Amino acid sequence: DAIEQEQAFLHASQGTEYLNRLELALKRIRDGSYGICEDCSAKIPVKRLEAYLAAELCIECKSKQEKLRRG
């Protein structure tokens, strides 16, 4: 039961995180900055936005961010 509860909590928190990111994407749409990388200001390719609507970074900047997180 404890493992199932932990998994349910994890899924719920991931869902909440994604909803928060979608809200931020809607804000960027309203202010005209949607589809612009927040790090380098390059246009985020449409294919990336179609795959992940809440994308804030272009693929290159996202890759750099992931490499830094991994150390």
PDB file of N, CA and C in Angstrom, residues 10-68:
ATOM      1  N   LEU A  10       3.635  10.609  -6.641  1.00  0.00           N
ATOM      2  CA  LEU A  10       4.603  11.003  -7.655  1.00  0.00           C
ATOM      3  C   LEU A  10       3.904  11.393  -8.956  1.00  0.00           C
ATOM      4  N   HIS A  11       2.959  10.580  -9.398  1.00  0.00           N
ATOM      5  CA  HIS A  11       2.221  10.888 -10.625  1.00  0.00           C
ATOM      6  C   HIS A  11       1.412  12.182 -10.486  1.00  0.00           C
ATOM      7  N   ALA A  12       0.804  12.381  -9.349  1.00  0.00           N
ATOM      8  CA  ALA A  12       0.015  13.591  -9.129  1.00  0.00           C
ATOM      9  C   ALA A  12       0.911  14.824  -9.145  1.00  0.00           C
ATOM     10  N   SER A  13       2.077  14.738  -8.508  1.00  0.00           N
ATOM     11  CA  SER A  13       2.966  15.901  -8.472  1.00  0.00           C
ATOM     12  C   SER A  13       3.540  16.191  -9.858  1.00  0.00           C
ATOM     13  N   GLN A  14       3.798  15.149 -10.652  1.00  0.00           N
ATOM     14  CA  GLN A  14       4.275  15.364 -12.022  1.00  0.00           C
ATOM     15  C   GLN A  14       3.185  16.022 -12.861  1.00  0.00           C
ATOM     16  N   GLY A  15       1.951  15.600 -12.667  1.00  0.00           N
ATOM     17  CA  GLY A  15       0.835  16.204 -13.392  1.00  0.00           C
ATOM     18  C   GLY A  15       0.659  17.663 -13.029  1.00  0.00           C
ATOM     19  N   THR A  16       0.794  17.966 -11.748  1.00  0.00           N
ATOM     20  CA  THR A  16       0.679  19.345 -11.281  1.00  0.00           C
ATOM     21  C   THR A  16       1.800  20.197 -11.865  1.00  0.00           C
ATOM     22  N   GLU A  17       3.007  19.653 -11.903  1.00  0.00           N
ATOM     23  CA  GLU A  17       4.151  20.375 -12.474  1.00  0.00           C
ATOM     24  C   GLU A  17       3.895  20.689 -13.944  1.00  0.00           C
ATOM     25  N   TYR A  18       3.382  19.728 -14.699  1.00  0.00           N
ATOM     26  CA  TYR A  18       3.118  19.954 -16.118  1.00  0.00           C
ATOM     27  C   TYR A  18       2.019  20.999 -16.306  1.00  0.00           C
ATOM     28  N   LEU A  19       0.983  20.947 -15.486  1.00  0.00           N
ATOM     29  CA  LEU A  19      -0.076  21.960 -15.575  1.00  0.00           C
ATOM     30  C   LEU A  19       0.478  23.356 -15.296  1.00  0.00           C
ATOM     31  N   ASN A  20       1.366  23.451 -14.328  1.00  0.00           N
ATOM     32  CA  ASN A  20       1.993  24.746 -14.029  1.00  0.00           C
ATOM     33  C   ASN A  20       2.805  25.241 -15.223  1.00  0.00           C
ATOM     34  N   ARG A  21       3.517  24.323 -15.880  1.00  0.00           N
ATOM     35  CA  ARG A  21       4.299  24.702 -17.058  1.00  0.00           C
ATOM     36  C   ARG A  21       3.394  25.131 -18.213  1.00  0.00           C
ATOM     37  N   LEU A  22       2.242  24.470 -18.347  1.00  0.00           N
ATOM     38  CA  LEU A  22       1.285  24.869 -19.380  1.00  0.00           C
ATOM     39  C   LEU A  22       0.721  26.259 -19.101  1.00  0.00           C
ATOM     40  N   GLU A  23       0.458  26.556 -17.841  1.00  0.00           N
ATOM     41  CA  GLU A  23      -0.011  27.895 -17.475  1.00  0.00           C
ATOM     42  C   GLU A  23       1.025  28.950 -17.850  1.00  0.00           C
ATOM     43  N   LEU A  24       2.288  28.642 -17.604  1.00  0.00           N
ATOM     44  CA  LEU A  24       3.351  29.573 -17.984  1.00  0.00           C
ATOM     45  C   LEU A  24       3.426  29.723 -19.507  1.00  0.00           C
ATOM     46  N   ALA A  25       3.199  28.630 -20.235  1.00  0.00           N
ATOM     47  CA  ALA A  25       3.190  28.693 -21.701  1.00  0.00           C
ATOM     48  C   ALA A  25       2.056  29.589 -22.185  1.00  0.00           C
ATOM     49  N   LEU A  26       0.894  29.483 -21.558  1.00  0.00           N
ATOM     50  CA  LEU A  26      -0.229  30.355 -21.930  1.00  0.00           C
ATOM     51  C   LEU A  26       0.115  31.821 -21.676  1.00  0.00           C
ATOM     52  N   LYS A  27       0.817  32.074 -20.588  1.00  0.00           N
ATOM     53  CA  LYS A  27       1.248  33.446 -20.288  1.00  0.00           C
ATOM     54  C   LYS A  27       2.203  33.935 -21.374  1.00  0.00           C
ATOM     55  N   ARG A  28       3.136  33.062 -21.816  1.00  0.00           N
ATOM     56  CA  ARG A  28       4.065  33.446 -22.877  1.00  0.00           C
ATOM     57  C   ARG A  28       3.336  33.693 -24.195  1.00  0.00           C
ATOM     58  N   ILE A  29       2.269  32.923 -24.447  1.00  0.00           N
ATOM     59  CA  ILE A  29       1.467  33.167 -25.656  1.00  0.00           C
ATOM     60  C   ILE A  29       0.868  34.564 -25.589  1.00  0.00           C
ATOM     61  N   ARG A  30       0.295  34.904 -24.432  1.00  0.00           N
ATOM     62  CA  ARG A  30      -0.332  36.216 -24.267  1.00  0.00           C
ATOM     63  C   ARG A  30       0.664  37.356 -24.414  1.00  0.00           C
ATOM     64  N   ASP A  31       1.874  37.171 -23.901  1.00  0.00           N
ATOM     65  CA  ASP A  31       2.838  38.284 -23.973  1.00  0.00           C
ATOM     66  C   ASP A  31       3.720  38.240 -25.222  1.00  0.00           C
ATOM     67  N   GLY A  32       3.485  37.240 -26.078  1.00  0.00           N
ATOM     68  CA  GLY A  32       4.199  37.175 -27.353  1.00  0.00           C
ATOM     69  C   GLY A  32       5.564  36.511 -27.313  1.00  0.00           C
ATOM     70  N   SER A  33       5.917  35.891 -26.195  1.00  0.00           N
ATOM     71  CA  SER A  33       7.240  35.272 -26.100  1.00  0.00           C
ATOM     72  C   SER A  33       7.209  33.746 -26.259  1.00  0.00           C
ATOM     73  N   TYR A  34       6.037  33.191 -26.542  1.00  0.00           N
ATOM     74  CA  TYR A  34       5.940  31.735 -26.722  1.00  0.00           C
ATOM     75  C   TYR A  34       6.738  31.319 -27.952  1.00  0.00           C
ATOM     76  N   GLY A  35       7.484  30.228 -27.816  1.00  0.00           N
ATOM     77  CA  GLY A  35       8.273  29.723 -28.938  1.00  0.00           C
ATOM     78  C   GLY A  35       9.647  30.345 -29.043  1.00  0.00           C
ATOM     79  N   ILE A  36      10.003  31.168 -28.059  1.00  0.00           N
ATOM     80  CA  ILE A  36      11.321  31.797 -28.014  1.00  0.00           C
ATOM     81  C   ILE A  36      12.085  31.196 -26.829  1.00  0.00           C
ATOM     82  N   CYS A  37      13.288  30.699 -27.094  1.00  0.00           N
ATOM     83  CA  CYS A  37      14.104  30.090 -26.042  1.00  0.00           C
ATOM     84  C   CYS A  37      14.411  31.130 -24.963  1.00  0.00           C
ATOM     85  N   GLU A  38      14.192  30.739 -23.721  1.00  0.00           N
ATOM     86  CA  GLU A  38      14.426  31.657 -22.607  1.00  0.00           C
ATOM     87  C   GLU A  38      15.907  31.884 -22.328  1.00  0.00           C
ATOM     88  N   ASP A  39      16.799  31.013 -22.838  1.00  0.00           N
ATOM     89  CA  ASP A  39      18.234  31.192 -22.614  1.00  0.00           C
ATOM     90  C   ASP A  39      18.906  31.972 -23.736  1.00  0.00           C
ATOM     91  N   CYS A  40      18.675  31.548 -24.984  1.00  0.00           N
ATOM     92  CA  CYS A  40      19.430  32.139 -26.090  1.00  0.00           C
ATOM     93  C   CYS A  40      18.578  33.013 -27.011  1.00  0.00           C
ATOM     94  N   SER A  41      17.284  33.082 -26.770  1.00  0.00           N
ATOM     95  CA  SER A  41      16.333  33.884 -27.553  1.00  0.00           C
ATOM     96  C   SER A  41      16.125  33.405 -28.983  1.00  0.00           C
ATOM     97  N   ALA A  42      16.593  32.201 -29.308  1.00  0.00           N
ATOM     98  CA  ALA A  42      16.347  31.622 -30.635  1.00  0.00           C
ATOM     99  C   ALA A  42      14.912  31.100 -30.691  1.00  0.00           C
ATOM    100  N   LYS A  43      14.400  30.970 -31.906  1.00  0.00           N
ATOM    101  CA  LYS A  43      13.070  30.393 -32.067  1.00  0.00           C
ATOM    102  C   LYS A  43      13.139  28.901 -31.759  1.00  0.00           C
ATOM    103  N   ILE A  44      12.189  28.428 -30.981  1.00  0.00           N
ATOM    104  CA  ILE A  44      12.088  26.995 -30.698  1.00  0.00           C
ATOM    105  C   ILE A  44      11.379  26.356 -31.888  1.00  0.00           C
ATOM    106  N   PRO A  45      11.965  25.306 -32.481  1.00  0.00           N
ATOM    107  CA  PRO A  45      11.343  24.674 -33.646  1.00  0.00           C
ATOM    108  C   PRO A  45       9.919  24.180 -33.348  1.00  0.00           C
ATOM    109  N   VAL A  46       9.052  24.313 -34.344  1.00  0.00           N
ATOM    110  CA  VAL A  46       7.649  23.909 -34.204  1.00  0.00           C
ATOM    111  C   VAL A  46       7.537  22.450 -33.788  1.00  0.00           C
ATOM    112  N   LYS A  47       8.389  21.591 -34.337  1.00  0.00           N
ATOM    113  CA  LYS A  47       8.336  20.162 -33.979  1.00  0.00           C
ATOM    114  C   LYS A  47       8.558  19.964 -32.488  1.00  0.00           C
ATOM    115  N   ARG A  48       9.448  20.750 -31.892  1.00  0.00           N
ATOM    116  CA  ARG A  48       9.684  20.637 -30.444  1.00  0.00           C
ATOM    117  C   ARG A  48       8.455  21.106 -29.678  1.00  0.00           C
ATOM    118  N   LEU A  49       7.874  22.210 -30.121  1.00  0.00           N
ATOM    119  CA  LEU A  49       6.678  22.717 -29.442  1.00  0.00           C
ATOM    120  C   LEU A  49       5.508  21.745 -29.590  1.00  0.00           C
ATOM    121  N   GLU A  50       5.415  21.078 -30.734  1.00  0.00           N
ATOM    122  CA  GLU A  50       4.355  20.079 -30.909  1.00  0.00           C
ATOM    123  C   GLU A  50       4.571  18.888 -29.984  1.00  0.00           C
ATOM    124  N   ALA A  51       5.829  18.517 -29.784  1.00  0.00           N
ATOM    125  CA  ALA A  51       6.138  17.385 -28.916  1.00  0.00           C
ATOM    126  C   ALA A  51       5.963  17.736 -27.440  1.00  0.00           C
ATOM    127  N   TYR A  52       6.273  18.982 -27.095  1.00  0.00           N
ATOM    128  CA  TYR A  52       6.185  19.432 -25.700  1.00  0.00           C
ATOM    129  C   TYR A  52       5.716  20.883 -25.700  1.00  0.00           C
ATOM    130  N   LEU A  53       4.423  21.057 -25.539  1.00  0.00           N
ATOM    131  CA  LEU A  53       3.795  22.376 -25.647  1.00  0.00           C
ATOM    132  C   LEU A  53       4.385  23.413 -24.699  1.00  0.00           C
ATOM    133  N   ALA A  54       4.872  22.969 -23.564  1.00  0.00           N
ATOM    134  CA  ALA A  54       5.367  23.896 -22.551  1.00  0.00           C
ATOM    135  C   ALA A  54       6.867  24.155 -22.666  1.00  0.00           C
ATOM    136  N   ALA A  55       7.479  23.792 -23.798  1.00  0.00           N
ATOM    137  CA  ALA A  55       8.925  23.972 -23.960  1.00  0.00           C
ATOM    138  C   ALA A  55       9.316  25.433 -23.753  1.00  0.00           C
ATOM    139  N   GLU A  56      10.310  25.628 -22.921  1.00  0.00           N
ATOM    140  CA  GLU A  56      10.826  26.967 -22.630  1.00  0.00           C
ATOM    141  C   GLU A  56      12.194  27.180 -23.252  1.00  0.00           C
ATOM    142  N   LEU A  57      12.840  26.079 -23.635  1.00  0.00           N
ATOM    143  CA  LEU A  57      14.195  26.129 -24.159  1.00  0.00           C
ATOM    144  C   LEU A  57      14.274  25.417 -25.505  1.00  0.00           C
ATOM    145  N   CYS A  58      15.170  25.886 -26.374  1.00  0.00           N
ATOM    146  CA  CYS A  58      15.432  25.162 -27.614  1.00  0.00           C
ATOM    147  C   CYS A  58      16.167  23.867 -27.250  1.00  0.00           C
ATOM    148  N   ILE A  59      16.296  22.992 -28.197  1.00  0.00           N
ATOM    149  CA  ILE A  59      16.911  21.690 -27.912  1.00  0.00           C
ATOM    150  C   ILE A  59      18.360  21.849 -27.459  1.00  0.00           C
ATOM    151  N   GLU A  60      19.095  22.748 -28.096  1.00  0.00           N
ATOM    152  CA  GLU A  60      20.498  22.938 -27.726  1.00  0.00           C
ATOM    153  C   GLU A  60      20.631  23.410 -26.279  1.00  0.00           C
ATOM    154  N   CYS A  61      19.844  24.395 -25.880  1.00  0.00           N
ATOM    155  CA  CYS A  61      19.903  24.902 -24.510  1.00  0.00           C
ATOM    156  C   CYS A  61      19.401  23.865 -23.510  1.00  0.00           C
ATOM    157  N   LYS A  62      18.374  23.119 -23.886  1.00  0.00           N
ATOM    158  CA  LYS A  62      17.868  22.063 -23.007  1.00  0.00           C
ATOM    159  C   LYS A  62      18.928  20.996 -22.806  1.00  0.00           C
ATOM    160  N   SER A  63      19.642  20.631 -23.865  1.00  0.00           N
ATOM    161  CA  SER A  63      20.716  19.643 -23.764  1.00  0.00           C
ATOM    162  C   SER A  63      21.819  20.132 -22.827  1.00  0.00           C
ATOM    163  N   LYS A  64      22.196  21.402 -22.959  1.00  0.00           N
ATOM    164  CA  LYS A  64      23.210  21.972 -22.076  1.00  0.00           C
ATOM    165  C   LYS A  64      22.752  21.924 -20.626  1.00  0.00           C
ATOM    166  N   GLN A  65      21.473  22.271 -20.400  1.00  0.00           N
ATOM    167  CA  GLN A  65      20.916  22.255 -19.048  1.00  0.00           C
ATOM    168  C   GLN A  65      20.968  20.846 -18.456  1.00  0.00           C
ATOM    169  N   GLU A  66      20.599  19.851 -19.257  1.00  0.00           N
ATOM    170  CA  GLU A  66      20.618  18.463 -18.786  1.00  0.00           C
ATOM    171  C   GLU A  66      22.037  18.006 -18.453  1.00  0.00           C
ATOM    172  N   LYS A  67      23.006  18.383 -19.282  1.00  0.00           N
ATOM    173  CA  LYS A  67      24.397  18.015 -19.028  1.00  0.00           C
ATOM    174  C   LYS A  67      24.879  18.627 -17.717  1.00  0.00           C
ATOM    175  N   LEU A  68      24.501  19.885 -17.452  1.00  0.00           N
ATOM    176  CA  LEU A  68      24.895  20.528 -16.201  1.00  0.00           C
ATOM    177  C   LEU A  68      24.261  19.838 -14.991  1.00  0.00           C
TER     178      LEU A  68
END
